[in-house]
PDB file of C-alpha atoms in Angstrom:
ATOM      1  CA  MET A   1       0.051  -0.055   0.253  1.00 97.00           C
ATOM      2  CA  LYS A   2       1.705   3.908  -0.171  1.00 98.00           C
ATOM      3  CA  ILE A   3       2.541   5.661   3.016  1.00 98.00           C
ATOM      4  CA  SER A   4      -0.888   8.131   2.540  1.00 98.00           C
ATOM      5  CA  GLU A   5      -3.615   4.561   2.115  1.00 98.00           C
ATOM      6  CA  LEU A   6      -1.610   3.390   5.215  1.00 98.00           C
ATOM      7  CA  SER A   7      -2.415   6.636   6.715  1.00 98.00           C
ATOM      8  CA  ALA A   8      -5.327   7.010   6.567  1.00 98.00           C
ATOM      9  CA  TYR A   9      -6.862   3.271   7.392  1.00 98.00           C
ATOM     10  CA  ILE A  10      -4.930   4.453  11.030  1.00 98.00           C
ATOM     11  CA  ASP A  11      -6.423   8.188  10.761  1.00 98.00           C
ATOM     12  CA  GLY A  12      -3.038   8.667  10.998  1.00 98.00           C
ATOM     13  CA  THR A  13      -0.922  12.536   9.955  1.00 98.00           C
ATOM     14  CA  ILE A  14       2.132  12.603   8.177  1.00 98.00           C
ATOM     15  CA  VAL A  15       4.311  15.277   9.757  1.00 98.00           C
ATOM     16  CA  CYS A  16       7.128  14.746   7.263  1.00 97.00           C
ATOM     17  CA  ASN A  17       7.975  13.947   3.812  1.00 98.00           C
ATOM     18  CA  ALA A  18       4.458  14.248   3.096  1.00 97.00           C
ATOM     19  CA  HIS A  19       6.123  14.191  -0.663  1.00 98.00           C
ATOM     20  CA  LYS A  20       7.075  10.502  -0.516  1.00 97.00           C
ATOM     21  CA  ALA A  21       4.126   9.558   0.492  1.00 97.00           C
ATOM     22  CA  ASP A  22       3.353   8.215  -3.167  1.00 97.00           C
ATOM     23  CA  LYS A  23       5.723   5.092  -1.628  1.00 97.00           C
ATOM     24  CA  GLU A  24       4.675   1.375  -1.627  1.00 97.00           C
ATOM     25  CA  VAL A  25       5.394   0.423   1.854  1.00 97.00           C
ATOM     26  CA  TYR A  26       4.647  -3.803   1.828  1.00 97.00           C
ATOM     27  CA  SER A  27       5.513  -4.988   5.764  1.00 97.00           C
ATOM     28  CA  ALA A  28       6.190  -3.586   9.011  1.00 98.00           C
ATOM     29  CA  PHE A  29       7.494  -4.487  12.548  1.00 97.00           C
ATOM     30  CA  SER A  30       5.859  -3.611  15.735  1.00 98.00           C
ATOM     31  CA  SER A  31       8.283  -2.383  18.774  1.00 97.00           C
ATOM     32  CA  ASP A  32       9.493   0.434  21.224  1.00 96.00           C
ATOM     33  CA  MET A  33      12.790  -1.575  22.490  1.00 94.00           C
ATOM     34  CA  MET A  34      14.803  -0.257  18.994  1.00 95.00           C
ATOM     35  CA  SER A  35      17.272  -3.425  20.018  1.00 91.00           C
ATOM     36  CA  ASP A  36      14.753  -5.619  18.659  1.00 92.00           C
ATOM     37  CA  VAL A  37      13.659  -3.554  16.003  1.00 95.00           C
ATOM     38  CA  LEU A  38      17.678  -4.340  15.370  1.00 94.00           C
ATOM     39  CA  ALA A  39      18.080  -7.993  16.339  1.00 91.00           C
ATOM     40  CA  PHE A  40      14.462  -8.963  13.982  1.00 90.00           C
ATOM     41  CA  VAL A  41      13.596  -6.033  12.041  1.00 91.00           C
ATOM     42  CA  MET A  42      14.103  -8.722   7.922  1.00 89.00           C
ATOM     43  CA  ASP A  43      13.427  -6.171   4.826  1.00 91.00           C
ATOM     44  CA  GLN A  44      10.066  -4.407   6.662  1.00 93.00           C
ATOM     45  CA  GLY A  45      10.172  -1.063   5.041  1.00 96.00           C
ATOM     46  CA  VAL A  46       7.349   0.704   8.137  1.00 98.00           C
ATOM     47  CA  LEU A  47       8.920   0.280  11.992  1.00 98.00           C
ATOM     48  CA  ILE A  48       5.528   1.193  14.572  1.00 98.00           C
ATOM     49  CA  THR A  49       6.223   2.855  18.270  1.00 98.00           C
ATOM     50  CA  GLY A  50       5.115   4.254  20.855  1.00 97.00           C
ATOM     51  CA  LEU A  51       9.577   6.104  21.381  1.00 97.00           C
ATOM     52  CA  ILE A  52      10.135   9.523  20.687  1.00 96.00           C
ATOM     53  CA  ASN A  53      13.620   9.895  21.170  1.00 95.00           C
ATOM     54  CA  PRO A  54      15.520  10.830  18.048  1.00 95.00           C
ATOM     55  CA  GLN A  55      17.201   6.421  18.095  1.00 96.00           C
ATOM     56  CA  ILE A  56      13.780   5.806  16.185  1.00 97.00           C
ATOM     57  CA  VAL A  57      15.382   7.687  13.239  1.00 97.00           C
ATOM     58  CA  ARG A  58      18.486   6.020  13.676  1.00 96.00           C
ATOM     59  CA  THR A  59      17.647   2.801  14.083  1.00 97.00           C
ATOM     60  CA  ALA A  60      15.114   2.975  11.154  1.00 97.00           C
ATOM     61  CA  LEU A  61      17.790   4.809   8.740  1.00 96.00           C
ATOM     62  CA  MET A  62      20.534   1.425  10.168  1.00 95.00           C
ATOM     63  CA  MET A  63      17.739  -0.608   8.767  1.00 95.00           C
ATOM     64  CA  ASP A  64      16.208   0.451   5.750  1.00 94.00           C
ATOM     65  CA  ILE A  65      12.799   1.319   6.630  1.00 97.00           C
ATOM     66  CA  GLU A  66      11.082   4.374   5.089  1.00 97.00           C
ATOM     67  CA  CYS A  67       8.702   5.028   7.414  1.00 98.00           C
ATOM     68  CA  ILE A  68       8.756   5.857  11.330  1.00 98.00           C
ATOM     69  CA  VAL A  69       4.205   5.555  13.071  1.00 98.00           C
ATOM     70  CA  VAL A  70       3.942   7.272  16.053  1.00 98.00           C
ATOM     71  CA  VAL A  71       1.931   5.540  18.129  1.00 98.00           C
ATOM     72  CA  ARG A  72      -0.431   5.914  20.996  1.00 98.00           C
ATOM     73  CA  GLY A  73      -1.066  10.107  20.080  1.00 98.00           C
ATOM     74  CA  LYS A  74       2.985  11.282  20.747  1.00 97.00           C
ATOM     75  CA  THR A  75       4.498  13.460  18.864  1.00 96.00           C
ATOM     76  CA  PRO A  76       7.841  13.376  17.484  1.00 97.00           C
ATOM     77  CA  ASN A  77       9.764  16.686  18.563  1.00 96.00           C
ATOM     78  CA  ASN A  78      11.910  18.829  16.137  1.00 96.00           C
ATOM     79  CA  ASP A  79      15.019  16.817  16.906  1.00 95.00           C
ATOM     80  CA  ILE A  80      13.429  14.149  15.425  1.00 97.00           C
ATOM     81  CA  ILE A  81      11.653  15.589  12.375  1.00 97.00           C
ATOM     82  CA  SER A  82      14.560  17.359  11.653  1.00 97.00           C
ATOM     83  CA  LEU A  83      16.544  14.424  11.279  1.00 96.00           C
ATOM     84  CA  ALA A  84      13.738  12.140   9.277  1.00 98.00           C
ATOM     85  CA  GLU A  85      13.328  14.758   7.221  1.00 97.00           C
ATOM     86  CA  ALA A  86      17.076  15.454   6.054  1.00 95.00           C
ATOM     87  CA  ASN A  87      17.341  11.691   6.033  1.00 95.00           C
ATOM     88  CA  GLY A  88      13.845  11.287   3.708  1.00 96.00           C
ATOM     89  CA  ILE A  89      12.053   8.660   6.194  1.00 98.00           C
ATOM     90  CA  VAL A  90       8.340   9.984   6.316  1.00 98.00           C
ATOM     91  CA  VAL A  91       6.738  10.151   9.282  1.00 98.00           C
ATOM     92  CA  VAL A  92       3.482   9.647  10.342  1.00 98.00           C
ATOM     93  CA  THR A  93       1.468   9.845  13.788  1.00 98.00           C
ATOM     94  CA  THR A  94      -1.790   8.514  15.077  1.00 98.00           C
ATOM     95  CA  LYS A  95      -3.787   8.581  18.239  1.00 98.00           C
ATOM     96  CA  LYS A  96      -4.286   4.419  18.177  1.00 98.00           C
ATOM     97  CA  ASN A  97      -2.604   2.004  20.121  1.00 98.00           C
ATOM     98  CA  MET A  98       0.176  -0.064  18.527  1.00 98.00           C
ATOM     99  CA  PHE A  99      -2.080  -3.278  18.867  1.00 98.00           C
ATOM    100  CA  GLU A 100      -4.977  -1.298  16.913  1.00 98.00           C
ATOM    101  CA  THR A 101      -2.563   0.297  14.748  1.00 98.00           C
ATOM    102  CA  SER A 102      -0.834  -3.177  14.063  1.00 98.00           C
ATOM    103  CA  GLY A 103      -4.214  -4.833  13.747  1.00 98.00           C
ATOM    104  CA  ARG A 104      -5.540  -2.147  10.899  1.00 98.00           C
ATOM    105  CA  LEU A 105      -2.490  -2.257   8.981  1.00 98.00           C
ATOM    106  CA  TYR A 106      -2.037  -6.034   8.699  1.00 98.00           C
ATOM    107  CA  SER A 107      -5.592  -6.801   8.337  1.00 98.00           C
ATOM    108  CA  ALA A 108      -5.213  -3.555   5.073  1.00 98.00           C
ATOM    109  CA  GLY A 109      -3.081  -6.985   3.163  1.00 97.00           C
ATOM    110  CA  LEU A 110       0.113  -4.651   5.203  1.00 97.00           C
ATOM    111  CA  LYS A 111       2.527  -7.653   5.947  1.00 95.00           C
ATOM    112  CA  ALA A 112       4.166  -8.584   8.875  1.00 94.00           C
TER     113      ALA A 112
ATOM    114  CA  MET B   1      37.123   1.047  -7.042  1.00 49.00           C
ATOM    115  CA  VAL B   2      40.831  -1.197  -6.388  1.00 52.00           C
ATOM    116  CA  GLY B   3      42.674   0.345  -3.859  1.00 59.00           C
ATOM    117  CA  GLN B   4      40.987   2.670  -2.895  1.00 67.00           C
ATOM    118  CA  PHE B   5      40.834   3.535   0.585  1.00 89.00           C
ATOM    119  CA  ILE B   6      39.305   5.975   3.656  1.00 94.00           C
ATOM    120  CA  HIS B   7      40.315   6.683   7.610  1.00 95.00           C
ATOM    121  CA  GLN B   8      37.000   8.564   9.007  1.00 95.00           C
ATOM    122  CA  GLU B   9      37.629   9.076  13.072  1.00 96.00           C
ATOM    123  CA  TYR B  10      35.081   9.745  15.122  1.00 97.00           C
ATOM    124  CA  LEU B  11      34.712  11.098  18.394  1.00 96.00           C
ATOM    125  CA  VAL B  12      31.548   9.147  20.712  1.00 96.00           C
ATOM    126  CA  ALA B  13      30.173  11.201  22.663  1.00 93.00           C
ATOM    127  CA  GLY B  14      29.134   9.494  25.722  1.00 91.00           C
ATOM    128  CA  ASN B  15      27.168  12.030  27.856  1.00 79.00           C
ATOM    129  CA  ASN B  16      24.970  13.052  24.697  1.00 86.00           C
ATOM    130  CA  PHE B  17      22.450  10.072  23.965  1.00 89.00           C
ATOM    131  CA  ASN B  18      20.483  11.868  20.927  1.00 89.00           C
ATOM    132  CA  SER B  19      24.249  11.759  18.360  1.00 91.00           C
ATOM    133  CA  ALA B  20      24.460   7.559  19.344  1.00 93.00           C
ATOM    134  CA  GLY B  21      24.310   6.949  15.758  1.00 95.00           C
ATOM    135  CA  SER B  22      25.880   9.847  14.473  1.00 94.00           C
ATOM    136  CA  ALA B  23      29.602   8.165  13.595  1.00 96.00           C
ATOM    137  CA  SER B  24      27.153   4.900  11.719  1.00 96.00           C
ATOM    138  CA  GLU B  25      25.211   7.810  10.589  1.00 95.00           C
ATOM    139  CA  ALA B  26      28.220   9.317   9.100  1.00 96.00           C
ATOM    140  CA  VAL B  27      30.085   5.567   7.218  1.00 97.00           C
ATOM    141  CA  LYS B  28      26.571   5.144   6.681  1.00 96.00           C
ATOM    142  CA  SER B  29      26.503   6.930   3.356  1.00 95.00           C
ATOM    143  CA  THR B  30      30.554   6.890   2.149  1.00 95.00           C
ATOM    144  CA  LEU B  31      29.212   3.267   1.992  1.00 96.00           C
ATOM    145  CA  LYS B  32      26.157   4.271  -0.058  1.00 94.00           C
ATOM    146  CA  LYS B  33      28.318   7.059  -1.828  1.00 94.00           C
ATOM    147  CA  MET B  34      31.145   4.585  -2.398  1.00 93.00           C
ATOM    148  CA  GLY B  35      27.794   2.526  -4.129  1.00 94.00           C
ATOM    149  CA  VAL B  36      28.344  -0.406  -1.544  1.00 95.00           C
ATOM    150  CA  ALA B  37      25.809  -3.307  -2.401  1.00 96.00           C
ATOM    151  CA  SER B  38      22.474  -2.451   0.758  1.00 93.00           C
ATOM    152  CA  ALA B  39      22.984  -5.736   1.931  1.00 94.00           C
ATOM    153  CA  ASP B  40      27.201  -4.939   3.176  1.00 96.00           C
ATOM    154  CA  ILE B  41      26.065  -1.077   3.998  1.00 96.00           C
ATOM    155  CA  ARG B  42      23.467  -2.379   6.143  1.00 95.00           C
ATOM    156  CA  ARG B  43      25.206  -5.113   8.438  1.00 96.00           C
ATOM    157  CA  VAL B  44      28.312  -2.353   8.763  1.00 97.00           C
ATOM    158  CA  ALA B  45      25.701  -0.254  10.142  1.00 96.00           C
ATOM    159  CA  ILE B  46      24.023  -2.218  12.246  1.00 96.00           C
ATOM    160  CA  ALA B  47      27.350  -3.025  13.754  1.00 97.00           C
ATOM    161  CA  MET B  48      28.960   0.263  14.255  1.00 97.00           C
ATOM    162  CA  TYR B  49      25.258   1.339  14.844  1.00 97.00           C
ATOM    163  CA  GLU B  50      25.075  -1.015  18.085  1.00 96.00           C
ATOM    164  CA  GLY B  51      29.240  -0.401  19.638  1.00 96.00           C
ATOM    165  CA  GLU B  52      27.757   3.499  18.809  1.00 96.00           C
ATOM    166  CA  ILE B  53      25.300   2.541  21.856  1.00 95.00           C
ATOM    167  CA  ASN B  54      27.214   0.301  23.834  1.00 95.00           C
ATOM    168  CA  MET B  55      29.821   2.990  24.514  1.00 96.00           C
ATOM    169  CA  VAL B  56      27.530   5.550  25.161  1.00 94.00           C
ATOM    170  CA  ILE B  57      24.901   3.821  27.926  1.00 92.00           C
ATOM    171  CA  HIS B  58      27.491   2.317  29.379  1.00 94.00           C
ATOM    172  CA  ALA B  59      31.575   3.897  29.451  1.00 95.00           C
ATOM    173  CA  GLY B  60      30.663   7.519  28.685  1.00 95.00           C
ATOM    174  CA  GLY B  61      31.743   7.987  24.879  1.00 95.00           C
ATOM    175  CA  GLY B  62      34.794   6.592  23.447  1.00 97.00           C
ATOM    176  CA  VAL B  63      36.359   6.645  19.679  1.00 98.00           C
ATOM    177  CA  ALA B  64      35.226   4.847  15.849  1.00 98.00           C
ATOM    178  CA  VAL B  65      38.158   3.902  13.927  1.00 97.00           C
ATOM    179  CA  VAL B  66      36.442   2.441  10.160  1.00 98.00           C
ATOM    180  CA  ASP B  67      38.911   2.040   7.695  1.00 97.00           C
ATOM    181  CA  ILE B  68      37.282   1.235   4.590  1.00 96.00           C
ATOM    182  CA  TYR B  69      39.095  -1.011   1.556  1.00 95.00           C
ATOM    183  CA  TYR B  70      37.683  -1.810  -2.028  1.00 92.00           C
ATOM    184  CA  ASP B  71      37.033  -4.709  -0.469  1.00 95.00           C
ATOM    185  CA  LYS B  72      36.019  -4.072   3.139  1.00 96.00           C
ATOM    186  CA  VAL B  73      35.517  -2.131   6.021  1.00 97.00           C
ATOM    187  CA  ASN B  74      37.612  -2.345   9.571  1.00 98.00           C
ATOM    188  CA  ILE B  75      35.663  -1.570  12.605  1.00 98.00           C
ATOM    189  CA  VAL B  76      37.787  -1.137  16.249  1.00 98.00           C
ATOM    190  CA  LEU B  77      35.935   0.995  18.768  1.00 98.00           C
ATOM    191  CA  SER B  78      38.151   1.675  22.048  1.00 98.00           C
ATOM    192  CA  ASP B  79      36.807   3.073  25.542  1.00 97.00           C
ATOM    193  CA  LYS B  80      37.872   3.248  29.289  1.00 97.00           C
ATOM    194  CA  GLY B  81      34.745   2.630  30.513  1.00 96.00           C
ATOM    195  CA  GLY B  82      34.189   0.461  33.323  1.00 95.00           C
ATOM    196  CA  GLY B  83      35.867  -3.027  31.426  1.00 96.00           C
ATOM    197  CA  ILE B  84      33.011  -6.189  30.641  1.00 96.00           C
ATOM    198  CA  GLU B  85      33.354  -7.892  34.078  1.00 95.00           C
ATOM    199  CA  ASP B  86      31.534 -11.689  32.484  1.00 95.00           C
ATOM    200  CA  LEU B  87      32.518 -11.081  29.202  1.00 96.00           C
ATOM    201  CA  GLU B  88      31.141 -14.746  28.211  1.00 96.00           C
ATOM    202  CA  LYS B  89      27.514 -14.582  29.643  1.00 96.00           C
ATOM    203  CA  ALA B  90      27.825 -10.165  27.845  1.00 96.00           C
ATOM    204  CA  MET B  91      27.991 -12.422  24.570  1.00 96.00           C
ATOM    205  CA  GLN B  92      24.474 -14.148  25.466  1.00 96.00           C
ATOM    206  CA  PRO B  93      21.745 -13.266  24.462  1.00 94.00           C
ATOM    207  CA  GLY B  94      18.954 -11.261  26.445  1.00 93.00           C
ATOM    208  CA  PHE B  95      21.429 -11.075  29.057  1.00 95.00           C
ATOM    209  CA  SER B  96      21.740  -6.929  29.901  1.00 94.00           C
ATOM    210  CA  THR B  97      23.493  -4.778  31.999  1.00 93.00           C
ATOM    211  CA  ALA B  98      21.579  -1.591  31.030  1.00 91.00           C
ATOM    212  CA  PRO B  99      19.451   0.596  33.604  1.00 89.00           C
ATOM    213  CA  GLU B 100      16.492   0.660  32.983  1.00 90.00           C
ATOM    214  CA  ALA B 101      16.892   4.734  32.117  1.00 87.00           C
ATOM    215  CA  VAL B 102      18.490   2.649  29.224  1.00 89.00           C
ATOM    216  CA  GLN B 103      15.438   0.790  28.415  1.00 90.00           C
ATOM    217  CA  ARG B 104      13.202   3.699  28.211  1.00 88.00           C
ATOM    218  CA  LEU B 105      14.836   5.121  25.515  1.00 90.00           C
ATOM    219  CA  GLY B 106      14.533   1.670  23.498  1.00 94.00           C
ATOM    220  CA  PHE B 107      18.033  -0.023  24.267  1.00 94.00           C
ATOM    221  CA  GLY B 108      20.028  -1.900  26.458  1.00 91.00           C
ATOM    222  CA  ALA B 109      17.484  -5.619  25.819  1.00 91.00           C
ATOM    223  CA  GLY B 110      20.845  -7.457  25.293  1.00 93.00           C
ATOM    224  CA  MET B 111      21.128  -7.726  21.956  1.00 92.00           C
ATOM    225  CA  GLY B 112      23.642  -5.462  20.842  1.00 94.00           C
ATOM    226  CA  LEU B 113      26.965  -7.280  21.236  1.00 96.00           C
ATOM    227  CA  PRO B 114      25.174 -11.216  20.313  1.00 95.00           C
ATOM    228  CA  ASN B 115      24.012  -8.322  17.180  1.00 94.00           C
ATOM    229  CA  MET B 116      27.127  -7.345  16.159  1.00 96.00           C
ATOM    230  CA  LYS B 117      29.040 -10.729  16.141  1.00 96.00           C
ATOM    231  CA  LYS B 118      25.992 -11.547  13.776  1.00 95.00           C
ATOM    232  CA  TYR B 119      26.651  -8.797  11.227  1.00 95.00           C
ATOM    233  CA  ALA B 120      30.480  -8.978  12.070  1.00 97.00           C
ATOM    234  CA  ASP B 121      32.785 -11.554   9.631  1.00 98.00           C
ATOM    235  CA  LYS B 122      35.497 -11.368  12.025  1.00 98.00           C
ATOM    236  CA  PHE B 123      34.581  -9.846  15.275  1.00 98.00           C
ATOM    237  CA  ASP B 124      36.720  -9.658  18.193  1.00 98.00           C
ATOM    238  CA  ILE B 125      36.373  -7.910  21.421  1.00 98.00           C
ATOM    239  CA  GLN B 126      39.075  -7.387  24.475  1.00 97.00           C
ATOM    240  CA  SER B 127      38.915  -5.549  27.695  1.00 97.00           C
ATOM    241  CA  GLU B 128      39.362  -5.475  31.638  1.00 97.00           C
ATOM    242  CA  VAL B 129      38.137  -3.811  34.089  1.00 97.00           C
ATOM    243  CA  GLY B 130      38.440  -0.377  35.237  1.00 96.00           C
ATOM    244  CA  VAL B 131      40.262   0.020  32.413  1.00 97.00           C
ATOM    245  CA  GLY B 132      38.322  -0.386  29.435  1.00 97.00           C
ATOM    246  CA  THR B 133      36.745  -1.695  25.715  1.00 98.00           C
ATOM    247  CA  THR B 134      37.875  -2.828  22.450  1.00 98.00           C
ATOM    248  CA  VAL B 135      35.537  -4.282  19.890  1.00 98.00           C
ATOM    249  CA  ARG B 136      37.636  -4.628  16.532  1.00 98.00           C
ATOM    250  CA  MET B 137      34.819  -5.926  13.331  1.00 98.00           C
ATOM    251  CA  THR B 138      35.347  -7.119  10.031  1.00 98.00           C
ATOM    252  CA  ILE B 139      33.138  -6.540   7.694  1.00 98.00           C
ATOM    253  CA  PHE B 140      33.607  -8.033   3.411  1.00 98.00           C
ATOM    254  CA  PHE B 141      31.540  -6.627   0.588  1.00 96.00           C
ATOM    255  CA  GLY B 142      29.829  -9.086  -1.385  1.00 90.00           C
TER     256      GLY B 142
END
C-alpha cells in the first residue's frame, strides 16, 4: 500500500516528507525496543513505535526503513522531525495504540 | 574502486544519547556514495550503531576508527569505560546490565554484542575491568 493509504487506515497525520507519501510499503515491524528492531527486522519498510527519541530515526535509517508510525498520540519533537526529514524518512502520527494500528494495517494487507 | 582507501575517526560523545549513532550515519552515507551493496551497508551500519550505543550507555563514550577498503571495512571501537566483568555472559543474547533508564530509551535488551557478532564477519572483543573495552570488527563486501 502507499504510505498515504497507510496513514488513512489509522486516521494518521503525515508530519514530514509528505512528498514521499506515494511510496509503496509492503511490511511492518512493531516495537518500542529499538534493540529488537536492530535484531529482528529483515526487510520491513515500516516501523510502528510508541517511543519518541532521535534513535527511532537512526534505527530506521540503519535498517533502511522508509516510514515510522508513531502511535498512542505521541508527538515527535523538532529534533526527531528534522533528522527524519534530512534522511528522507516519512513520519506518520496516530492517536491509535500500537495494537490497533498494527491490526488495522495487517488487515489492510501489510505483511509481518 | 580497487586501491581506494578511506580512513575515518569519530569521537563518540558519552554524555549525549541524542547524538549516538551519528558516526554510523556518516559511515553509512560514505559507503552509499562508494556504491557498496545495500545488504553490506546494512551489516556495517547495524554492527557499528550497536557499538556506538554501547559506548554511550556503558562507557561514557569512546572512539570509533573506521578503515574502508575496496572489499571490506575494519571498525575499531575503543573506550576507557568500566570494562566488562564477564565477557561470556555479556555475549549471551538477552543478558544486559543496562539500567532501567536506558531501557526506557529503547535499548538495553541484551542484543547489542550478539548482534555485532552476528553481522560482522570477524569479531573480537577485549575488555579489562577498570581499564576499558576494545571491539574489532571486519565486514567483507559481497
